[in-house]
Amino acid sequence: MLDLDVTTGTAATPAAGRLVEVAVDAPGGSGPRTYTYELPEALAGVEAGEAVLVPFGKGGRQVLGVIVGEGRSTGGLAVRPVAARVRGDGPLLGAGSLALARWIADHYLAPLATVIRAMLPPGMLERLELVVEVTTAGEARLGRDRAGAGSDADAEPDAHADPADPDPDPAAIDLLEALTGRARPVRELVGPEGRAAVLRRLRVLEAAGWLELTWTLVGAAVGPRFERRIRLTTAGLETAGVLAAGDRPPGRPLGPRQQEALLALRTDRDAAPASERWLAAAELADRYGAAALAGLLRRGLVEAIVRERPRRPLAGRVVRRHGGRPPGTPLTTPQADALAAIGAALGSAEPRPLLLDGVTGGGKTAIYVEAIERVLATGRRALVLVPEIALATPLVDRLRADLDARIALVHSGLGAGERLDEWRRIRAGEVDLVVGTRTALLAPVPELGLVIVDEEHDPAYKSDRTPRFQARDAALAMARMLRIPVVLGSATPSVETAWLAREGAIDRVELPSRPVGQAPEVVLVDLREELAAGNRGLLSAALVAELEALDLAAGDRAILVINRRGTASVVLCRDCGHVQACPDCDRPLVFHQAGGTLRCHHCGRAAPLASRCPVCGSPRIRYLGGGTERLEREVRDRLPGIRVGRLDRDVVERRGAADRVVDAFAEGALDILVGTSLVTKALDIPAVTLVGVVSADIALNLPDERAAERTYQLLAQAVGRAGRGDRPGRAVIQTYRPEHRAIRAVVEQQGAAFYDAELEVRRRWGSPPFGRLVKLTVAMADRDEAEAEARATATRLRERITERGLDATISGPAPAYIARRAERWRFNVIVRGRDPVAVLDGGLPAPWSVDVDPESLL
């Protein structure tokens, strides 16, 4: 958070000028509020979306804020003026982004300043520089001095200077001379005299109108990246032409490497358009030597400039096509119908959202491509959201292969510099299509014409930190504001979205079959029988037989799913039963064979594996349960020589690792891909003929209202990865609960019946979509204090409901599923009703966090 300790010298005055509403970005400052300030006449041109410095609190400190609109009348109350404009190359956010920010803040009860911060590149609001730049009047004053005129009669009048004021002292004029030509940070000018003396001199020159002092956003993380670039001069082009003709140019002889460099530059110049004839000096120096390049510069045969070098996440990545409709293949009739529905929405003044609901492998991406082409043809832009970072690059590969478009990639896994440069490109209108995770929804896309939310059901679209927005729901709200279509794509829609489609609130188009391949045959394995037969491994006999039957020579590949990371989920002492747990979260530590460490999957804390029990000293340590690492090892042990890769959250956290694993599997360098739910999403690889779900019960065993829905979606999506090519597919689902309705619905392909049953359960309990939820969580260091605070707050909320006659109920308090996290005890209180947010009108104490429309009640 930025907080400048600067005395403003201005007091609050009765409002007289234009009032503006400012979201203040200050520690412990605004909460959900915004503040009204007055714009001085000198700042009358400041627009909504621009950053400003405003006085805030006591002591004359100034803090950063963003103007979010016109201010409300203060009824004659005194207001303070905006202290200064902050340069940010125009408004940081446009009108559409500001409207979306306000909706997110209102709907999810988040501070507007926090939402705005989330919409900007990391660190952009962290640091300001006071920058000085010579004005036109200052250049004229220097011109008089250089000409030796010594009188104002020889130059244009200075409108800003007071004729009664004497000229500044010679040191100030020297400073003005030193500043000519470019803007410079004030900190670079501080010498032996100190900052105060330099500032006084600069203020004198500013008062005379000869320079301008401006606060400028420079960010804390990273700034623009620059590089030196080289091109031929006219003389160099002539010399290269003589060399190309086989003749010797006049003058001092050129060395062999200098001649090679000139000829290469001439070839590149002829092949490239004029705007791209500057080549990177570092690359040329690597090829021909720095000394050769320096010699060409001294002789005037080449010239150099310093230019910004944008960071591009996709730079150097070869365009790949891992599946999908081959170019030129016509759409099927259902696909064409879906495209026609999107086209009608694009041409409507009040477009309705569209649910693209079809079987896995039904060809949704082909429809996305055609729809995006239509939007781009109108001169507008498109935004495509995916739920996971690991899925962004494969989709971008497909879109780059099929579309002639400038694409930006946005997600939290990019470096700070990459995110900054992509944001700047998007804001400047230099891209046609933005692809990314929920973060991409906050990008400042101008002239947006279409939003696509792929795998709309995925819980990853809900942010787990403030602002806790749901990207799918926010996309629907943004589309309403902009009056543009939004397409929700999923083979397993969320229960809420399916209900909206049934009620006619959104349009629905179904894709009943695959354009290529067939739905796989599904085999159900009862793990109770495997256990009775003495099988203690993760793989059943049926799944091992299917793996052994893979025709690797023909290119068959398999995916194995287990929705848990690590090698063992519990490490316990056989003698006393002690379980090694996280000291911060009090949750069992998970053993990871890679590195031989124990890790907490909730707070990330790592600990060494104890060779003896820390309680009784016994060496008899046992590993229970299993995750992706154990499954990977078991597959290697059972099938020697087979090539196995792994994709889970631990892999995704390593930069570029997920892309490498997916590319290797898609290109045939891996035979089996082991992973968590990540491998069930958006992978379109025709060579996959077998999918094995190692444990279908993990999500079912969670005490959460969405457990059945999540299990159904995971299994249906996993099964759908198989059989997308010419060879038939099979799927094996291992479970201890083969009779559960979520599992039966996948095996029997009875999705509609599952939604019927799930909606009936939700209706009975008033759960979404028949009511809304708010999850309140208190976290305190002392367990008894946390529980007492939770009980007192629940009581107050119940009293508020009764006093106001609100249609809501309170559940809890109850310990959170992860009861202790980061050394704090956590209790949940659930508000349920038609408008549970109204219950919170009156505020909550500081230790509470609020999650509106939570994806989980754990």
CSV table of C-alpha atoms in Angstrom, one decimal, residues 457-639:
chain,number,residue,atom,x,y,z
A,457,HIS,CA,-18.9,-25.2,-13.9
A,458,ASP,CA,-15.3,-25.3,-12.5
A,459,PRO,CA,-14.9,-24.1,-8.9
A,460,ALA,CA,-11.5,-22.5,-9.8
A,461,TYR,CA,-13.4,-19.6,-11.2
A,462,LYS,CA,-14.1,-18.5,-7.6
A,463,SER,CA,-11.3,-16.5,-6.1
A,464,ASP,CA,-10.2,-17.6,-2.6
A,465,ARG,CA,-8.9,-14.2,-1.6
A,466,THR,CA,-10.4,-10.7,-1.5
A,467,PRO,CA,-12.1,-9.8,-3.7
A,468,ARG,CA,-13.7,-13.2,-3.6
A,469,PHE,CA,-15.5,-12.9,-6.9
A,470,GLN,CA,-16.9,-15.7,-9.1
A,471,ALA,CA,-15.5,-15.0,-12.6
A,472,ARG,CA,-18.4,-16.7,-14.4
A,473,ASP,CA,-21.0,-14.7,-12.5
A,474,ALA,CA,-19.0,-11.5,-12.9
A,475,ALA,CA,-18.7,-12.2,-16.7
A,476,LEU,CA,-22.5,-12.5,-16.9
A,477,ALA,CA,-22.8,-9.1,-15.1
A,478,MET,CA,-20.2,-7.5,-17.3
A,479,ALA,CA,-21.9,-8.8,-20.4
A,480,ARG,CA,-25.2,-7.2,-19.2
A,481,MET,CA,-23.5,-3.9,-18.7
A,482,LEU,CA,-21.9,-3.9,-22.1
A,483,ARG,CA,-24.8,-5.5,-23.8
A,484,ILE,CA,-22.7,-8.2,-25.4
A,485,PRO,CA,-23.1,-12.0,-25.6
A,486,VAL,CA,-21.5,-14.4,-23.1
A,487,VAL,CA,-21.2,-18.1,-23.9
A,488,LEU,CA,-20.9,-20.6,-21.1
A,489,GLY,CA,-19.4,-23.9,-22.2
A,490,SER,CA,-19.5,-27.2,-20.3
A,491,ALA,CA,-20.4,-30.8,-20.7
A,492,THR,CA,-21.3,-30.8,-17.0
A,493,PRO,CA,-22.9,-27.5,-16.2
A,494,SER,CA,-23.1,-26.3,-12.7
A,495,VAL,CA,-26.4,-27.0,-11.0
A,496,GLU,CA,-27.2,-23.3,-10.9
A,497,THR,CA,-26.5,-22.8,-14.6
A,498,ALA,CA,-28.5,-25.9,-15.6
A,499,TRP,CA,-31.5,-24.6,-13.5
A,500,LEU,CA,-31.3,-21.1,-15.2
A,501,ALA,CA,-31.4,-22.8,-18.6
A,502,ARG,CA,-34.4,-24.9,-17.5
A,503,GLU,CA,-36.2,-21.8,-16.2
A,504,GLY,CA,-35.5,-20.0,-19.5
A,505,ALA,CA,-33.3,-17.3,-17.9
A,506,ILE,CA,-30.5,-18.2,-20.4
A,507,ASP,CA,-30.6,-19.9,-23.8
A,508,ARG,CA,-29.3,-23.4,-24.2
A,509,VAL,CA,-27.9,-25.3,-27.2
A,510,GLU,CA,-27.0,-29.0,-26.9
A,511,LEU,CA,-24.3,-30.9,-28.6
A,512,PRO,CA,-25.6,-34.5,-28.3
A,513,SER,CA,-22.8,-36.4,-29.9
A,514,ARG,CA,-19.1,-36.2,-30.8
A,515,PRO,CA,-18.1,-35.1,-34.3
A,516,VAL,CA,-15.2,-37.6,-34.1
A,517,GLY,CA,-15.0,-40.8,-32.0
A,518,GLN,CA,-17.5,-42.3,-29.7
A,519,ALA,CA,-18.3,-42.1,-26.0
A,520,PRO,CA,-16.1,-44.7,-24.1
A,521,GLU,CA,-17.4,-47.8,-22.5
A,522,VAL,CA,-17.4,-47.4,-18.7
A,523,VAL,CA,-16.4,-50.2,-16.3
A,524,LEU,CA,-17.2,-49.9,-12.6
A,525,VAL,CA,-14.8,-51.6,-10.1
A,526,ASP,CA,-16.0,-52.1,-6.5
A,527,LEU,CA,-12.9,-51.6,-4.3
A,528,ARG,CA,-14.5,-53.4,-1.4
A,529,GLU,CA,-14.1,-56.6,-3.4
A,530,GLU,CA,-10.5,-55.7,-4.3
A,531,LEU,CA,-9.8,-55.2,-0.6
A,532,ALA,CA,-11.4,-58.5,0.3
A,533,ALA,CA,-9.2,-60.2,-2.3
A,534,GLY,CA,-6.1,-58.9,-0.6
A,535,ASN,CA,-5.3,-56.0,-3.1
A,536,ARG,CA,-3.8,-53.2,-1.0
A,537,GLY,CA,-2.5,-51.2,-4.0
A,538,LEU,CA,-4.0,-48.2,-5.7
A,539,LEU,CA,-4.7,-50.1,-9.0
A,540,SER,CA,-7.4,-52.7,-9.2
A,541,ALA,CA,-6.8,-55.9,-11.2
A,542,ALA,CA,-9.2,-54.7,-13.9
A,543,LEU,CA,-7.4,-51.4,-14.3
A,544,VAL,CA,-4.0,-53.1,-14.4
A,545,ALA,CA,-5.3,-55.5,-17.1
A,546,GLU,CA,-6.5,-52.5,-19.2
A,547,LEU,CA,-3.1,-50.8,-18.8
A,548,GLU,CA,-1.3,-53.9,-19.9
A,549,ALA,CA,-3.6,-54.2,-23.0
A,550,LEU,CA,-2.7,-50.8,-24.3
A,551,ASP,CA,-1.3,-51.0,-27.8
A,552,LEU,CA,1.6,-48.6,-27.4
A,553,ALA,CA,3.0,-49.4,-30.8
A,554,ALA,CA,-0.3,-48.1,-32.3
A,555,GLY,CA,0.0,-44.9,-30.2
A,556,ASP,CA,-2.5,-45.7,-27.5
A,557,ARG,CA,-2.2,-43.5,-24.4
A,558,ALA,CA,-3.9,-43.5,-21.0
A,559,ILE,CA,-4.8,-41.0,-18.3
A,560,LEU,CA,-5.0,-42.0,-14.6
A,561,VAL,CA,-6.8,-39.7,-12.2
A,562,ILE,CA,-6.4,-39.5,-8.4
A,563,ASN,CA,-7.6,-36.2,-6.9
A,564,ARG,CA,-4.9,-36.1,-4.2
A,565,ARG,CA,-1.2,-35.1,-4.4
A,566,GLY,CA,1.7,-36.7,-2.7
A,567,THR,CA,2.8,-40.2,-1.8
A,568,ALA,CA,0.9,-40.8,1.5
A,569,SER,CA,-1.9,-38.7,2.9
A,570,VAL,CA,-1.2,-39.7,6.5
A,571,VAL,CA,2.1,-40.6,8.3
A,572,LEU,CA,1.5,-42.3,11.6
A,573,CYS,CA,3.2,-44.3,14.3
A,574,ARG,CA,2.2,-47.9,14.4
A,575,ASP,CA,2.8,-48.2,18.2
A,576,CYS,CA,1.1,-45.1,19.7
A,577,GLY,CA,-0.9,-43.9,16.7
A,578,HIS,CA,0.6,-40.4,16.6
A,579,VAL,CA,0.0,-38.6,13.3
A,580,GLN,CA,2.6,-36.1,12.1
A,581,ALA,CA,0.6,-32.8,11.7
A,582,CYS,CA,1.2,-29.2,10.7
A,583,PRO,CA,2.0,-27.1,13.8
A,584,ASP,CA,0.2,-24.1,12.2
A,585,CYS,CA,-2.9,-25.8,10.7
A,586,ASP,CA,-3.2,-28.9,12.9
A,587,ARG,CA,-3.8,-30.9,9.7
A,588,PRO,CA,-2.0,-34.2,8.8
A,589,LEU,CA,1.2,-33.6,6.8
A,590,VAL,CA,1.4,-35.3,3.4
A,591,PHE,CA,4.5,-37.2,2.5
A,592,HIS,CA,6.1,-36.3,-0.8
A,593,GLN,CA,8.7,-38.8,-2.0
A,594,ALA,CA,10.3,-36.1,-4.2
A,595,GLY,CA,12.7,-34.5,-1.7
A,596,GLY,CA,11.6,-36.8,1.1
A,597,THR,CA,9.6,-34.1,2.9
A,598,LEU,CA,6.3,-33.7,4.6
A,599,ARG,CA,4.2,-30.8,3.4
A,600,CYS,CA,1.0,-29.1,4.5
A,601,HIS,CA,-1.4,-28.8,1.6
A,602,HIS,CA,-3.2,-25.9,3.3
A,603,CYS,CA,-0.5,-23.4,4.3
A,604,GLY,CA,2.5,-24.9,2.4
A,605,ARG,CA,4.7,-25.5,5.4
A,606,ALA,CA,7.3,-28.1,4.9
A,607,ALA,CA,8.9,-30.4,7.5
A,608,PRO,CA,11.5,-33.2,7.5
A,609,LEU,CA,10.3,-36.8,7.8
A,610,ALA,CA,10.8,-38.1,11.3
A,611,SER,CA,12.7,-41.4,11.5
A,612,ARG,CA,11.3,-42.0,14.9
A,613,CYS,CA,7.9,-41.0,16.4
A,614,PRO,CA,8.3,-37.7,18.2
A,615,VAL,CA,5.9,-38.9,20.9
A,616,CYS,CA,7.0,-42.4,21.8
A,617,GLY,CA,10.3,-42.7,19.9
A,618,SER,CA,9.2,-45.8,18.0
A,619,PRO,CA,10.9,-46.3,14.6
A,620,ARG,CA,7.7,-48.0,13.3
A,621,ILE,CA,6.4,-45.3,10.9
A,622,ARG,CA,3.6,-46.2,8.6
A,623,TYR,CA,2.3,-44.4,5.4
A,624,LEU,CA,-1.4,-44.5,4.8
A,625,GLY,CA,-3.4,-43.4,1.8
A,626,GLY,CA,-1.9,-42.3,-1.5
A,627,GLY,CA,-1.6,-39.5,-4.0
A,628,THR,CA,-0.3,-38.8,-7.5
A,629,GLU,CA,3.4,-39.5,-6.5
A,630,ARG,CA,2.6,-42.9,-5.1
A,631,LEU,CA,0.3,-43.7,-8.1
A,632,GLU,CA,3.1,-42.7,-10.5
A,633,ARG,CA,5.6,-45.0,-8.7
A,634,GLU,CA,3.1,-47.9,-8.6
A,635,VAL,CA,2.5,-47.7,-12.4
A,636,ARG,CA,6.2,-47.7,-13.0
A,637,ASP,CA,6.7,-50.7,-10.8
A,638,ARG,CA,3.8,-52.7,-12.4
A,639,LEU,CA,4.6,-51.7,-16.0
